[in-house]
Structures are given as structure tokens and as C-alpha cells.
Amino acid sequence: MLKPKDVAGKTCVVVTDANQMAELESEWNELWLKAKGSFYQSYSTAYHSWNEIARPAGRSLFCIVIRDNGRLTLVFPLLKYRKGPLWMLRPLGPNAAEVTDILVDPDSDFRGNVGLAWQTIARDSKADIIHMPFVKIGSPLDEFVHTSHGSDGEMDIAPFADLQDHTEWEAYTKEIFSANSRQQLKRKRKKLSELGNLEFEAVNPVTDPDHAVDLMDWMFSQKKVWADTVGKHGEWLSSEAYRNFIARWITDPKNVQTMRIYAVLIDKKPLAITLFAHGVSHMELIIAGFHSDPQFAKYSPGIVLDEFWMKIAFERRQDVDFGVGSERYKLFWSRNNKVDVASYHIPQTLVGNITTQLWHLNRRAAPYVARHMRPIVDPRKNPSAPPS
């Protein structure tokens, strides 16, 4: 633990020992419930991210803790690690495109606490580059990061369905579905039922851990087939560490949030599944997967499943956070409601600044290079090619 600093009656410390972070679990959970936190702000997410992903990779803990008269008012777990010759700092988490935001007591000096946390990061991390992915635009964290960074980050969106003003499911679906779309969805559900025994499942990973992990392993296998087909490979997709994180995180009985796997099955075999974390005020989509066999695509099992779990969210009076990404189904169910987010690389040293400038230059140049470095076809080897 780094030496505590007192600022205006507040105590700010940096916890670098995972055992000391574990001692915060009870207070952390209480703060999470009070703040109506998101899944990536929970103790269980930090704990399993550390144990299954960060610690085996040799990374170092850098967890900011702020107290006011002994009361926990802010916690922000981060990681410090080497990337080539550079020291990097980023939030502790599964690193699968989750939003970055700080867990803060809503009744505390919110902006002042976030400012103290950011000051501590900039002063004490001794990182060459601070990476803050998917920060909510306009949030207190964004204000401090943007001021420090001096320029805009890479923009993205996080769709969000606000269901609080709706009381009738049928009325809600009529707002988002045209009459023709509703008929198509009914036909697809009917076609699926003709393939075998159609079932919808809501699996509690804590009470049925073996089945839950089997479903998640099936989903990862299908996503890998899809990735090979389209040539799109995310680092987390083939990561055994990420798979272990998911398996242990969702089955942890001490988890402050309720996890659910929603699935559509034919004759007990999954066609589509989604993993959700249910919080105090909203539910969050963690990951989704569908059968890789093209024969099932025409029946849109994913959309059929979406209707199933969206109705559950509606009945529980919970909003839905779809996470980062502009996928069509997210924008459809959110009715294009979204939160704008930005990802920042903030250099703290000369070598960090040079590396960041080169990284941005490479990002800007990549589309140009792709357009102008296409292979030249020899017409003698391609008779159908036009003459020069």
C-alpha cells in the first residue's frame, strides 16, 4: 500500500496488495448497492479479473481507495503492467470492451473524490501511458481525463434501453415492431418449434453451475467458429483466462449481483444464449452467442431469444445496458438510445508521448495504406482482367 494522503479531511490510499483489496469486500459491496453500480464496478468483477486474468499475467495492482471520516466513498481498481519498454496503467477488469467509470458514494463530494482519484493516478502511478477505455462522455471522470489529455478520444457508443416510462409489454412492442415485423417474428418462432421441442431457459449459475458453464463453453465454441468464418478474432475470444474468469465469476455464490444465462433450445440443444448481470436498477448484457450453423440463421434465434429476456427486464422494471457497440440488435431494442463513450491514451512521459503520437499516426494511416496497397494482378495470370 502506498503512503496515504490526506486532502480536506479525506484519506486517499493506493492498495497494491490483493489481500488488502479482499479486506474491502463487505464495504465495497455496500457501496456498490448504494451507488446502484454496474457489473464492472463490483468487487466480484475485480476479484475474479485479478485472480483469473491479471495475476497470472504478472500484472501489478493499483487500487485507489478514498475514505471520508473512515467511511468508504470511492474505490477504483487499476492495473500497472509492462508493454514492451513502456509502463502502462488501465482499469482492472476482464478487458472485453466494458465501460470505465469510478464507483463513488452518491452522497459524497462526487466530483471532488473523482478529481482526487485522478490526481493520484497522474502523480503516483509512474506510468508512461494511462489507458482509459470507453469513458462516458460528460461524466466527472471524462472531464478530468479530457482536461489532462487535451484532445478527444476515440469515440464509440453504448446503447441503453430506458424502460421506466412503460407499463404495458404489448404497447411497448408495438412501438418498436411494425405489424409486419411482429408477424415475421411469430413465423420464425413457429418455424423453430417445428424443428423440435422449443424451450426458453433462465439459468442461475450459482444454483446450477455445471449447466451454466457448459452453456458458456458452447457459446465460446460457436463464437470461435464464427470468428474463423469472418476472419474477426478478438483477443478475449481465444483467451483461456477470459473463459476461466467467466466460469468462476458467474458461479461465485458471494457475487453481489445476480447473474442469469438466458437460452433458447431445440430438443435441449442450445441455439442462442445471452449472459446478463442484474443490478439494482438495470440489467447488463455481458456476452451473447448463437449457433454457427447457417441453417439456423434464417430463423433468427437471437431475435427470438431477445424478445424473451427483454420481457423479463420489462417485468422486473429494469433498464437494459447493452454495453459498448453499435450492433443492430442493440440499437433496435434500445430504440437508438445510447451513451457516448471515448477511449483515451494519456501519455505521462516523453517516451509515452512519442509512442502515443506514433500510435495515432498509424491509426490514421491504416485506412490509406489499405486502399493503396492492394495486390497488383498480372493480367497474364488472370485472363478475365481488363487490359492495361
mmCIF file of C-alpha atoms in Angstrom:
data_model
loop_
_atom_site.group_PDB
_atom_site.id
_atom_site.type_symbol
_atom_site.label_atom_id
_atom_site.label_comp_id
_atom_site.label_asym_id
_atom_site.label_seq_id
_atom_site.Cartn_x
_atom_site.Cartn_y
_atom_site.Cartn_z
ATOM 1 C CA MET A 1 0.000 0.000 0.000
ATOM 2 C CA LEU A 2 1.339 3.425 -0.931
ATOM 3 C CA LYS A 3 1.519 6.079 1.785
ATOM 4 C CA PRO A 4 -1.930 7.572 2.496
ATOM 5 C CA LYS A 5 -2.576 11.194 1.590
ATOM 6 C CA ASP A 6 -4.988 13.443 3.484
ATOM 7 C CA VAL A 7 -6.833 16.063 1.453
ATOM 8 C CA ALA A 8 -9.547 18.227 3.054
ATOM 9 C CA GLY A 9 -10.368 15.573 5.629
ATOM 10 C CA LYS A 10 -10.337 12.729 3.115
ATOM 11 C CA THR A 11 -7.861 9.871 3.134
ATOM 12 C CA CYS A 12 -6.675 8.515 -0.217
ATOM 13 C CA VAL A 13 -4.568 5.357 -0.399
ATOM 14 C CA VAL A 14 -3.357 3.121 -3.209
ATOM 15 C CA VAL A 15 -3.760 -0.573 -2.412
ATOM 16 C CA THR A 16 -1.127 -2.725 -4.129
ATOM 17 C CA ASP A 17 -1.717 -5.974 -2.208
ATOM 18 C CA ALA A 18 -4.591 -8.196 -3.364
ATOM 19 C CA ASN A 19 -5.111 -9.451 0.205
ATOM 20 C CA GLN A 20 -5.719 -5.890 1.355
ATOM 21 C CA MET A 21 -8.146 -5.386 -1.533
ATOM 22 C CA ALA A 22 -10.017 -8.504 -0.365
ATOM 23 C CA GLU A 23 -10.494 -6.903 3.051
ATOM 24 C CA LEU A 24 -12.669 -4.267 1.355
ATOM 25 C CA GLU A 25 -15.235 -6.772 0.063
ATOM 26 C CA SER A 26 -18.028 -6.059 2.548
ATOM 27 C CA GLU A 27 -17.692 -2.263 2.371
ATOM 28 C CA TRP A 28 -17.239 -2.427 -1.402
ATOM 29 C CA ASN A 29 -20.475 -4.391 -1.796
ATOM 30 C CA GLU A 30 -22.365 -1.920 0.406
ATOM 31 C CA LEU A 31 -21.061 0.990 -1.658
ATOM 32 C CA TRP A 32 -21.944 -0.811 -4.900
ATOM 33 C CA LEU A 33 -25.532 -1.349 -3.756
ATOM 34 C CA LYS A 34 -25.901 2.250 -2.575
ATOM 35 C CA ALA A 35 -24.489 3.650 -5.821
ATOM 36 C CA LYS A 36 -26.555 1.222 -7.949
ATOM 37 C CA GLY A 37 -23.301 0.213 -9.586
ATOM 38 C CA SER A 38 -22.576 -1.559 -12.840
ATOM 39 C CA PHE A 39 -21.094 -5.032 -13.145
ATOM 40 C CA TYR A 40 -17.599 -3.761 -13.952
ATOM 41 C CA GLN A 41 -17.585 -1.741 -10.679
ATOM 42 C CA SER A 42 -18.333 -4.694 -8.397
ATOM 43 C CA TYR A 43 -15.867 -6.344 -6.057
ATOM 44 C CA SER A 44 -16.510 -9.767 -7.603
ATOM 45 C CA THR A 45 -15.584 -8.498 -11.064
ATOM 46 C CA ALA A 46 -12.342 -7.021 -9.744
ATOM 47 C CA TYR A 47 -11.564 -10.113 -7.652
ATOM 48 C CA HIS A 48 -12.017 -12.626 -10.460
ATOM 49 C CA SER A 49 -10.370 -10.367 -13.049
ATOM 50 C CA TRP A 50 -7.342 -10.228 -10.784
ATOM 51 C CA ASN A 51 -7.200 -13.928 -9.986
ATOM 52 C CA GLU A 52 -8.017 -15.358 -13.402
ATOM 53 C CA ILE A 53 -6.530 -12.792 -15.798
ATOM 54 C CA ALA A 54 -4.259 -10.135 -14.293
ATOM 55 C CA ARG A 55 -2.285 -12.013 -11.644
ATOM 56 C CA PRO A 56 -1.362 -14.968 -13.913
ATOM 57 C CA ALA A 57 -0.161 -12.414 -16.492
ATOM 58 C CA GLY A 58 2.221 -10.891 -13.939
ATOM 59 C CA ARG A 59 0.463 -7.545 -13.622
ATOM 60 C CA SER A 60 0.511 -5.287 -10.558
ATOM 61 C CA LEU A 61 -2.458 -3.998 -8.583
ATOM 62 C CA PHE A 62 -3.056 -0.252 -8.255
ATOM 63 C CA CYS A 63 -6.394 0.168 -6.441
ATOM 64 C CA ILE A 64 -7.390 3.666 -5.330
ATOM 65 C CA VAL A 65 -9.426 3.861 -2.114
ATOM 66 C CA ILE A 66 -10.835 7.099 -0.684
ATOM 67 C CA ARG A 67 -12.424 7.394 2.752
ATOM 68 C CA ASP A 68 -14.199 10.301 4.408
ATOM 69 C CA ASN A 69 -14.030 10.082 8.216
ATOM 70 C CA GLY A 70 -13.380 6.350 7.867
ATOM 71 C CA ARG A 71 -16.328 5.743 5.505
ATOM 72 C CA LEU A 72 -15.525 4.225 2.103
ATOM 73 C CA THR A 73 -16.591 6.759 -0.524
ATOM 74 C CA LEU A 74 -14.634 5.719 -3.632
ATOM 75 C CA VAL A 75 -12.882 2.642 -4.991
ATOM 76 C CA PHE A 76 -11.206 2.396 -8.388
ATOM 77 C CA PRO A 77 -9.165 -0.766 -9.128
ATOM 78 C CA LEU A 78 -6.486 -0.447 -11.809
ATOM 79 C CA LEU A 79 -3.540 -2.431 -13.148
ATOM 80 C CA LYS A 80 0.036 -1.497 -13.892
ATOM 81 C CA TYR A 81 1.947 -3.602 -16.393
ATOM 82 C CA ARG A 82 4.725 -3.631 -18.962
ATOM 83 C CA LYS A 83 4.086 -3.397 -22.667
ATOM 84 C CA GLY A 84 7.452 -3.618 -24.347
ATOM 85 C CA PRO A 85 9.593 -0.872 -22.827
ATOM 86 C CA LEU A 86 6.563 1.052 -21.512
ATOM 87 C CA TRP A 87 4.764 1.055 -18.198
ATOM 88 C CA MET A 88 1.001 1.051 -18.780
ATOM 89 C CA LEU A 89 -1.927 1.703 -16.452
ATOM 90 C CA ARG A 90 -5.530 0.703 -17.135
ATOM 91 C CA PRO A 91 -8.655 -0.276 -15.158
ATOM 92 C CA LEU A 92 -8.762 -3.751 -13.635
ATOM 93 C CA GLY A 93 -11.401 -5.844 -15.382
ATOM 94 C CA PRO A 94 -11.926 -8.602 -17.932
ATOM 95 C CA ASN A 95 -10.859 -6.175 -20.688
ATOM 96 C CA ALA A 96 -13.704 -7.156 -23.005
ATOM 97 C CA ALA A 97 -14.900 -3.672 -24.018
ATOM 98 C CA GLU A 98 -16.541 -2.783 -20.710
ATOM 99 C CA VAL A 99 -17.205 0.875 -19.881
ATOM 100 C CA THR A 100 -14.817 2.659 -17.483
ATOM 101 C CA ASP A 101 -16.417 4.538 -14.598
ATOM 102 C CA ILE A 102 -15.489 5.006 -10.943
ATOM 103 C CA LEU A 103 -17.588 3.656 -8.068
ATOM 104 C CA VAL A 104 -18.377 6.657 -5.844
ATOM 105 C CA ASP A 105 -20.779 7.229 -2.947
ATOM 106 C CA PRO A 106 -23.584 9.341 -4.499
ATOM 107 C CA ASP A 107 -23.999 11.249 -1.209
ATOM 108 C CA SER A 108 -20.326 12.231 -1.050
ATOM 109 C CA ASP A 109 -18.374 15.032 -2.725
ATOM 110 C CA PHE A 110 -18.657 13.141 -6.004
ATOM 111 C CA ARG A 111 -16.663 15.401 -8.301
ATOM 112 C CA GLY A 112 -14.064 16.165 -5.629
ATOM 113 C CA ASN A 113 -13.495 12.458 -4.980
ATOM 114 C CA VAL A 114 -13.103 11.674 -8.683
ATOM 115 C CA GLY A 115 -10.669 14.588 -9.004
ATOM 116 C CA LEU A 116 -8.597 13.308 -6.084
ATOM 117 C CA ALA A 117 -8.549 9.817 -7.620
ATOM 118 C CA TRP A 118 -7.393 11.185 -10.970
ATOM 119 C CA GLN A 119 -4.743 13.340 -9.311
ATOM 120 C CA THR A 120 -3.453 10.255 -7.513
ATOM 121 C CA ILE A 121 -3.299 8.287 -10.763
ATOM 122 C CA ALA A 122 -1.389 11.015 -12.589
ATOM 123 C CA ARG A 123 1.022 11.655 -9.715
ATOM 124 C CA ASP A 124 1.681 8.216 -8.241
ATOM 125 C CA SER A 125 1.233 5.625 -10.987
ATOM 126 C CA LYS A 126 4.563 6.425 -12.670
ATOM 127 C CA ALA A 127 3.080 5.062 -15.892
ATOM 128 C CA ASP A 128 4.297 6.071 -19.333
ATOM 129 C CA ILE A 129 0.755 5.801 -20.709
ATOM 130 C CA ILE A 130 -2.603 5.739 -18.928
ATOM 131 C CA HIS A 131 -5.280 3.918 -20.914
ATOM 132 C CA MET A 132 -8.891 4.781 -20.080
ATOM 133 C CA PRO A 133 -11.190 2.806 -22.419
ATOM 134 C CA PHE A 134 -14.845 3.674 -23.059
ATOM 135 C CA VAL A 135 -15.260 6.555 -20.609
ATOM 136 C CA LYS A 136 -18.773 8.046 -20.550
ATOM 137 C CA ILE A 137 -18.736 11.433 -22.250
ATOM 138 C CA GLY A 138 -19.685 14.180 -19.823
ATOM 139 C CA SER A 139 -19.014 12.119 -16.695
ATOM 140 C CA PRO A 140 -16.743 13.600 -13.986
ATOM 141 C CA LEU A 141 -14.044 11.096 -14.965
ATOM 142 C CA ASP A 142 -14.312 12.201 -18.591
ATOM 143 C CA GLU A 143 -13.911 15.840 -17.568
ATOM 144 C CA PHE A 144 -10.649 15.167 -15.735
ATOM 145 C CA VAL A 145 -9.299 12.777 -18.372
ATOM 146 C CA HIS A 146 -10.196 15.127 -21.232
ATOM 147 C CA THR A 147 -8.601 18.096 -19.466
ATOM 148 C CA SER A 148 -5.441 16.085 -18.817
ATOM 149 C CA HIS A 149 -5.373 14.596 -22.321
ATOM 150 C CA GLY A 150 -6.018 17.857 -24.141
ATOM 151 C CA SER A 151 -7.796 16.215 -27.082
ATOM 152 C CA ASP A 152 -10.743 13.998 -27.908
ATOM 153 C CA GLY A 153 -10.530 10.242 -27.562
ATOM 154 C CA GLU A 154 -11.710 7.551 -29.942
ATOM 155 C CA MET A 155 -15.484 7.706 -29.984
ATOM 156 C CA ASP A 156 -17.949 4.836 -29.613
ATOM 157 C CA ILE A 157 -21.448 4.259 -28.248
ATOM 158 C CA ALA A 158 -23.130 2.153 -25.566
ATOM 159 C CA PRO A 159 -26.851 1.549 -26.352
ATOM 160 C CA PHE A 160 -29.222 1.734 -23.396
ATOM 161 C CA ALA A 161 -32.926 0.843 -23.198
ATOM 162 C CA ASP A 162 -34.903 3.064 -20.819
ATOM 163 C CA LEU A 163 -37.981 1.079 -19.793
ATOM 164 C CA GLN A 164 -39.110 3.137 -16.804
ATOM 165 C CA ASP A 165 -41.848 5.042 -18.646
ATOM 166 C CA HIS A 166 -43.529 1.891 -19.981
ATOM 167 C CA THR A 167 -46.119 -0.200 -18.150
ATOM 168 C CA GLU A 168 -47.590 -2.498 -20.818
ATOM 169 C CA TRP A 169 -45.436 -5.012 -22.698
ATOM 170 C CA GLU A 170 -47.795 -5.229 -25.673
ATOM 171 C CA ALA A 171 -47.862 -1.460 -26.040
ATOM 172 C CA TYR A 172 -44.073 -1.302 -25.822
ATOM 173 C CA THR A 173 -43.520 -3.948 -28.504
ATOM 174 C CA LYS A 174 -45.971 -2.160 -30.807
ATOM 175 C CA GLU A 175 -43.785 0.933 -30.542
ATOM 176 C CA ILE A 176 -40.647 -0.849 -31.709
ATOM 177 C CA PHE A 177 -42.101 -3.525 -34.034
ATOM 178 C CA SER A 178 -44.065 -2.808 -37.163
ATOM 179 C CA ALA A 179 -47.086 -5.034 -37.774
ATOM 180 C CA ASN A 180 -45.095 -6.861 -40.458
ATOM 181 C CA SER A 181 -42.106 -7.344 -38.132
ATOM 182 C CA ARG A 182 -44.323 -8.805 -35.428
ATOM 183 C CA GLN A 183 -45.765 -11.274 -37.920
ATOM 184 C CA GLN A 184 -42.273 -12.251 -39.095
ATOM 185 C CA LEU A 185 -41.154 -12.851 -35.502
ATOM 186 C CA LYS A 186 -44.173 -15.084 -34.860
ATOM 187 C CA ARG A 187 -43.437 -17.056 -38.018
ATOM 188 C CA LYS A 188 -39.806 -17.529 -37.043
ATOM 189 C CA ARG A 189 -40.789 -18.720 -33.591
ATOM 190 C CA LYS A 190 -43.231 -21.156 -35.202
ATOM 191 C CA LYS A 191 -40.583 -22.424 -37.635
ATOM 192 C CA LEU A 192 -38.199 -23.012 -34.743
ATOM 193 C CA SER A 193 -40.859 -25.001 -32.897
ATOM 194 C CA GLU A 194 -41.235 -27.209 -35.961
ATOM 195 C CA LEU A 195 -37.562 -28.213 -35.689
ATOM 196 C CA GLY A 196 -38.190 -29.930 -32.341
ATOM 197 C CA ASN A 197 -39.117 -29.130 -28.760
ATOM 198 C CA LEU A 198 -38.625 -25.353 -28.453
ATOM 199 C CA GLU A 199 -37.712 -24.166 -24.940
ATOM 200 C CA PHE A 200 -36.594 -20.964 -23.273
ATOM 201 C CA GLU A 201 -34.354 -21.228 -20.240
ATOM 202 C CA ALA A 202 -33.287 -18.879 -17.465
ATOM 203 C CA VAL A 203 -30.293 -20.471 -15.741
ATOM 204 C CA ASN A 204 -28.994 -19.389 -12.336
ATOM 205 C CA PRO A 205 -25.216 -20.087 -12.489
ATOM 206 C CA VAL A 206 -24.928 -20.232 -8.697
ATOM 207 C CA THR A 207 -27.550 -22.946 -8.190
ATOM 208 C CA ASP A 208 -26.770 -24.800 -11.440
ATOM 209 C CA PRO A 209 -23.049 -24.152 -12.056
ATOM 210 C CA ASP A 210 -22.282 -27.194 -14.218
ATOM 211 C CA HIS A 211 -25.067 -26.453 -16.681
ATOM 212 C CA ALA A 212 -24.151 -22.771 -16.735
ATOM 213 C CA VAL A 213 -20.503 -23.445 -17.535
ATOM 214 C CA ASP A 214 -21.479 -25.976 -20.212
ATOM 215 C CA LEU A 215 -23.651 -23.349 -21.886
ATOM 216 C CA MET A 216 -20.874 -20.766 -21.759
ATOM 217 C CA ASP A 217 -18.342 -23.218 -23.202
ATOM 218 C CA TRP A 218 -20.793 -23.971 -26.016
ATOM 219 C CA MET A 219 -21.138 -20.264 -26.686
ATOM 220 C CA PHE A 220 -17.361 -19.728 -26.834
ATOM 221 C CA SER A 221 -17.004 -22.638 -29.253
ATOM 222 C CA GLN A 222 -19.675 -21.164 -31.546
ATOM 223 C CA LYS A 223 -18.126 -17.694 -31.431
ATOM 224 C CA LYS A 224 -14.760 -19.146 -32.411
ATOM 225 C CA VAL A 225 -16.326 -20.856 -35.435
ATOM 226 C CA TRP A 226 -17.955 -17.550 -36.393
ATOM 227 C CA ALA A 227 -14.653 -15.679 -35.931
ATOM 228 C CA ASP A 228 -12.832 -18.150 -38.180
ATOM 229 C CA THR A 229 -15.548 -17.767 -40.813
ATOM 230 C CA VAL A 230 -15.492 -13.966 -40.943
ATOM 231 C CA GLY A 231 -11.799 -13.563 -40.089
ATOM 232 C CA LYS A 232 -12.504 -11.465 -36.991
ATOM 233 C CA HIS A 233 -10.635 -12.520 -33.868
ATOM 234 C CA GLY A 234 -10.864 -10.669 -30.568
ATOM 235 C CA GLU A 235 -8.056 -11.254 -28.090
ATOM 236 C CA TRP A 236 -10.502 -12.292 -25.381
ATOM 237 C CA LEU A 237 -12.310 -14.753 -27.662
ATOM 238 C CA SER A 238 -9.491 -17.294 -27.678
ATOM 239 C CA SER A 239 -8.325 -16.479 -24.158
ATOM 240 C CA GLU A 240 -8.437 -19.349 -21.680
ATOM 241 C CA ALA A 241 -8.001 -16.769 -18.934
ATOM 242 C CA TYR A 242 -11.153 -14.925 -20.003
ATOM 243 C CA ARG A 243 -13.087 -18.182 -20.187
ATOM 244 C CA ASN A 244 -11.942 -19.034 -16.655
ATOM 245 C CA PHE A 245 -12.927 -15.561 -15.484
ATOM 246 C CA ILE A 246 -16.466 -16.014 -16.829
ATOM 247 C CA ALA A 247 -16.834 -19.506 -15.362
ATOM 248 C CA ARG A 248 -15.699 -18.552 -11.872
ATOM 249 C CA TRP A 249 -17.321 -15.122 -11.815
ATOM 250 C CA ILE A 250 -20.850 -16.195 -12.723
ATOM 251 C CA THR A 251 -20.834 -19.194 -10.352
ATOM 252 C CA ASP A 252 -19.486 -17.284 -7.339
ATOM 253 C CA PRO A 253 -22.139 -17.518 -4.563
ATOM 254 C CA LYS A 254 -20.731 -14.349 -2.913
ATOM 255 C CA ASN A 255 -21.433 -12.263 -6.001
ATOM 256 C CA VAL A 256 -23.333 -9.087 -5.061
ATOM 257 C CA GLN A 257 -25.077 -9.078 -8.426
ATOM 258 C CA THR A 258 -27.426 -11.734 -9.767
ATOM 259 C CA MET A 259 -26.206 -13.486 -12.893
ATOM 260 C CA ARG A 260 -28.506 -15.153 -15.417
ATOM 261 C CA ILE A 261 -27.985 -17.080 -18.631
ATOM 262 C CA TYR A 262 -30.967 -16.883 -20.974
ATOM 263 C CA ALA A 263 -31.124 -19.516 -23.690
ATOM 264 C CA VAL A 264 -33.321 -20.808 -26.493
ATOM 265 C CA LEU A 265 -33.033 -24.565 -27.066
ATOM 266 C CA ILE A 266 -34.324 -27.145 -29.518
ATOM 267 C CA ASP A 267 -34.535 -30.640 -28.032
ATOM 268 C CA LYS A 268 -32.309 -29.485 -25.145
ATOM 269 C CA LYS A 269 -29.609 -28.244 -27.542
ATOM 270 C CA PRO A 270 -28.815 -24.503 -27.438
ATOM 271 C CA LEU A 271 -29.331 -22.275 -30.467
ATOM 272 C CA ALA A 272 -28.652 -18.937 -28.802
ATOM 273 C CA ILE A 273 -27.661 -17.753 -25.320
ATOM 274 C CA THR A 274 -27.044 -14.453 -23.555
ATOM 275 C CA LEU A 275 -25.334 -13.761 -20.238
ATOM 276 C CA PHE A 276 -26.701 -10.925 -18.091
ATOM 277 C CA ALA A 277 -25.800 -9.308 -14.794
ATOM 278 C CA HIS A 278 -28.816 -7.985 -12.892
ATOM 279 C CA GLY A 279 -28.031 -4.946 -10.782
ATOM 280 C CA VAL A 280 -30.160 -2.742 -8.526
ATOM 281 C CA SER A 281 -31.716 -0.603 -11.240
ATOM 282 C CA HIS A 282 -30.721 -2.217 -14.518
ATOM 283 C CA MET A 283 -29.508 -5.387 -16.190
ATOM 284 C CA GLU A 284 -26.366 -5.520 -18.312
ATOM 285 C CA LEU A 285 -25.598 -7.632 -21.340
ATOM 286 C CA ILE A 286 -22.218 -9.272 -20.809
ATOM 287 C CA ILE A 287 -21.908 -11.570 -23.823
ATOM 288 C CA ALA A 288 -24.114 -13.337 -26.360
ATOM 289 C CA GLY A 289 -23.605 -16.184 -28.811
ATOM 290 C CA PHE A 290 -25.556 -18.030 -31.466
ATOM 291 C CA HIS A 291 -25.335 -21.342 -33.277
ATOM 292 C CA SER A 292 -22.716 -21.154 -36.025
ATOM 293 C CA ASP A 293 -24.623 -23.448 -38.416
ATOM 294 C CA PRO A 294 -26.063 -21.255 -41.235
ATOM 295 C CA GLN A 295 -29.204 -23.410 -41.412
ATOM 296 C CA PHE A 296 -30.440 -21.810 -38.196
ATOM 297 C CA ALA A 297 -29.693 -18.209 -39.186
ATOM 298 C CA LYS A 298 -32.857 -17.858 -41.293
ATOM 299 C CA TYR A 299 -34.925 -18.487 -38.152
ATOM 300 C CA SER A 300 -33.180 -15.648 -36.257
ATOM 301 C CA PRO A 301 -32.923 -17.486 -32.917
ATOM 302 C CA GLY A 302 -31.074 -14.500 -31.460
ATOM 303 C CA ILE A 303 -34.010 -12.152 -32.077
ATOM 304 C CA VAL A 304 -36.448 -14.737 -30.726
ATOM 305 C CA LEU A 305 -34.323 -15.007 -27.569
ATOM 306 C CA ASP A 306 -34.032 -11.217 -27.306
ATOM 307 C CA GLU A 307 -37.806 -10.935 -27.019
ATOM 308 C CA PHE A 308 -37.749 -13.498 -24.187
ATOM 309 C CA TRP A 309 -35.209 -11.726 -21.978
ATOM 310 C CA MET A 310 -36.423 -8.212 -22.863
ATOM 311 C CA LYS A 311 -39.816 -9.195 -21.492
ATOM 312 C CA ILE A 312 -38.103 -10.345 -18.284
ATOM 313 C CA ALA A 313 -36.366 -6.964 -17.992
ATOM 314 C CA PHE A 314 -39.691 -5.245 -18.604
ATOM 315 C CA GLU A 315 -41.475 -7.263 -15.922
ATOM 316 C CA ARG A 316 -38.652 -6.599 -13.430
ATOM 317 C CA ARG A 317 -38.850 -2.853 -14.191
ATOM 318 C CA GLN A 318 -35.168 -2.783 -15.074
ATOM 319 C CA ASP A 319 -33.486 -0.760 -17.783
ATOM 320 C CA VAL A 320 -31.094 -2.608 -20.112
ATOM 321 C CA ASP A 321 -27.457 -1.650 -20.661
ATOM 322 C CA PHE A 322 -26.271 -3.327 -23.875
ATOM 323 C CA GLY A 323 -22.612 -2.402 -23.391
ATOM 324 C CA VAL A 324 -20.280 -0.853 -25.923
ATOM 325 C CA GLY A 325 -21.008 -1.490 -29.594
ATOM 326 C CA SER A 326 -23.272 -0.381 -32.412
ATOM 327 C CA GLU A 327 -24.677 -3.797 -33.331
ATOM 328 C CA ARG A 328 -28.087 -3.530 -34.994
ATOM 329 C CA TYR A 329 -29.962 -5.566 -32.385
ATOM 330 C CA LYS A 330 -28.653 -3.316 -29.591
ATOM 331 C CA LEU A 331 -29.834 -0.159 -31.362
ATOM 332 C CA PHE A 332 -33.147 -1.821 -32.242
ATOM 333 C CA TRP A 333 -34.086 -2.804 -28.695
ATOM 334 C CA SER A 334 -32.740 0.439 -27.240
ATOM 335 C CA ARG A 335 -34.680 2.403 -29.875
ATOM 336 C CA ASN A 336 -31.402 4.154 -30.680
ATOM 337 C CA ASN A 337 -30.948 5.448 -27.118
ATOM 338 C CA LYS A 338 -27.258 5.462 -26.329
ATOM 339 C CA VAL A 339 -24.471 6.799 -24.169
ATOM 340 C CA ASP A 340 -21.476 8.260 -25.987
ATOM 341 C CA VAL A 341 -18.103 6.963 -24.802
ATOM 342 C CA ALA A 342 -14.489 7.781 -25.626
ATOM 343 C CA SER A 343 -11.250 5.825 -25.208
ATOM 344 C CA TYR A 344 -8.152 7.739 -24.167
ATOM 345 C CA HIS A 345 -4.413 7.066 -24.279
ATOM 346 C CA ILE A 346 -2.845 9.659 -21.985
ATOM 347 C CA PRO A 347 0.964 9.934 -22.157
ATOM 348 C CA GLN A 348 2.736 10.807 -18.900
ATOM 349 C CA THR A 349 6.360 10.731 -20.046
ATOM 350 C CA LEU A 350 8.382 11.659 -23.121
ATOM 351 C CA VAL A 351 8.603 8.047 -24.308
ATOM 352 C CA GLY A 352 4.889 7.666 -23.642
ATOM 353 C CA ASN A 353 4.129 10.776 -25.688
ATOM 354 C CA ILE A 354 6.267 9.633 -28.633
ATOM 355 C CA THR A 355 4.678 6.182 -28.574
ATOM 356 C CA THR A 356 1.167 7.649 -28.402
ATOM 357 C CA GLN A 357 1.838 10.004 -31.324
ATOM 358 C CA LEU A 358 3.168 7.110 -33.422
ATOM 359 C CA TRP A 359 0.137 5.011 -32.467
ATOM 360 C CA HIS A 360 -2.275 7.744 -33.550
ATOM 361 C CA LEU A 361 -0.321 8.253 -36.780
ATOM 362 C CA ASN A 362 -0.509 4.556 -37.542
ATOM 363 C CA ARG A 363 -4.267 4.520 -36.831
ATOM 364 C CA ARG A 364 -4.834 7.422 -39.221
ATOM 365 C CA ALA A 365 -2.601 5.946 -41.910
ATOM 366 C CA ALA A 366 -4.007 2.408 -41.798
ATOM 367 C CA PRO A 367 -7.115 3.069 -43.995
ATOM 368 C CA TYR A 368 -4.964 4.918 -46.562
ATOM 369 C CA VAL A 369 -2.413 2.093 -46.695
ATOM 370 C CA ALA A 370 -5.194 -0.482 -47.049
ATOM 371 C CA ARG A 371 -6.639 1.372 -50.057
ATOM 372 C CA HIS A 372 -3.339 1.921 -51.834
ATOM 373 C CA MET A 373 -1.524 -1.329 -51.152
ATOM 374 C CA ARG A 374 -3.894 -3.707 -52.887
ATOM 375 C CA PRO A 375 -2.127 -6.512 -54.741
ATOM 376 C CA ILE A 376 -1.487 -5.909 -58.442
ATOM 377 C CA VAL A 377 -2.965 -8.647 -60.602
ATOM 378 C CA ASP A 378 -0.886 -9.835 -63.541
ATOM 379 C CA PRO A 379 -3.382 -9.973 -66.484
ATOM 380 C CA ARG A 380 -1.385 -12.848 -67.998
ATOM 381 C CA LYS A 381 -2.355 -14.891 -64.965
ATOM 382 C CA ASN A 382 -5.933 -13.605 -64.921
ATOM 383 C CA PRO A 383 -7.445 -13.711 -68.430
ATOM 384 C CA SER A 384 -10.654 -12.026 -67.256
ATOM 385 C CA ALA A 385 -8.780 -8.936 -66.095
ATOM 386 C CA PRO A 386 -9.177 -5.845 -68.338
ATOM 387 C CA PRO A 387 -6.139 -4.841 -70.432
ATOM 388 C CA SER A 388 -3.998 -2.004 -69.120
#
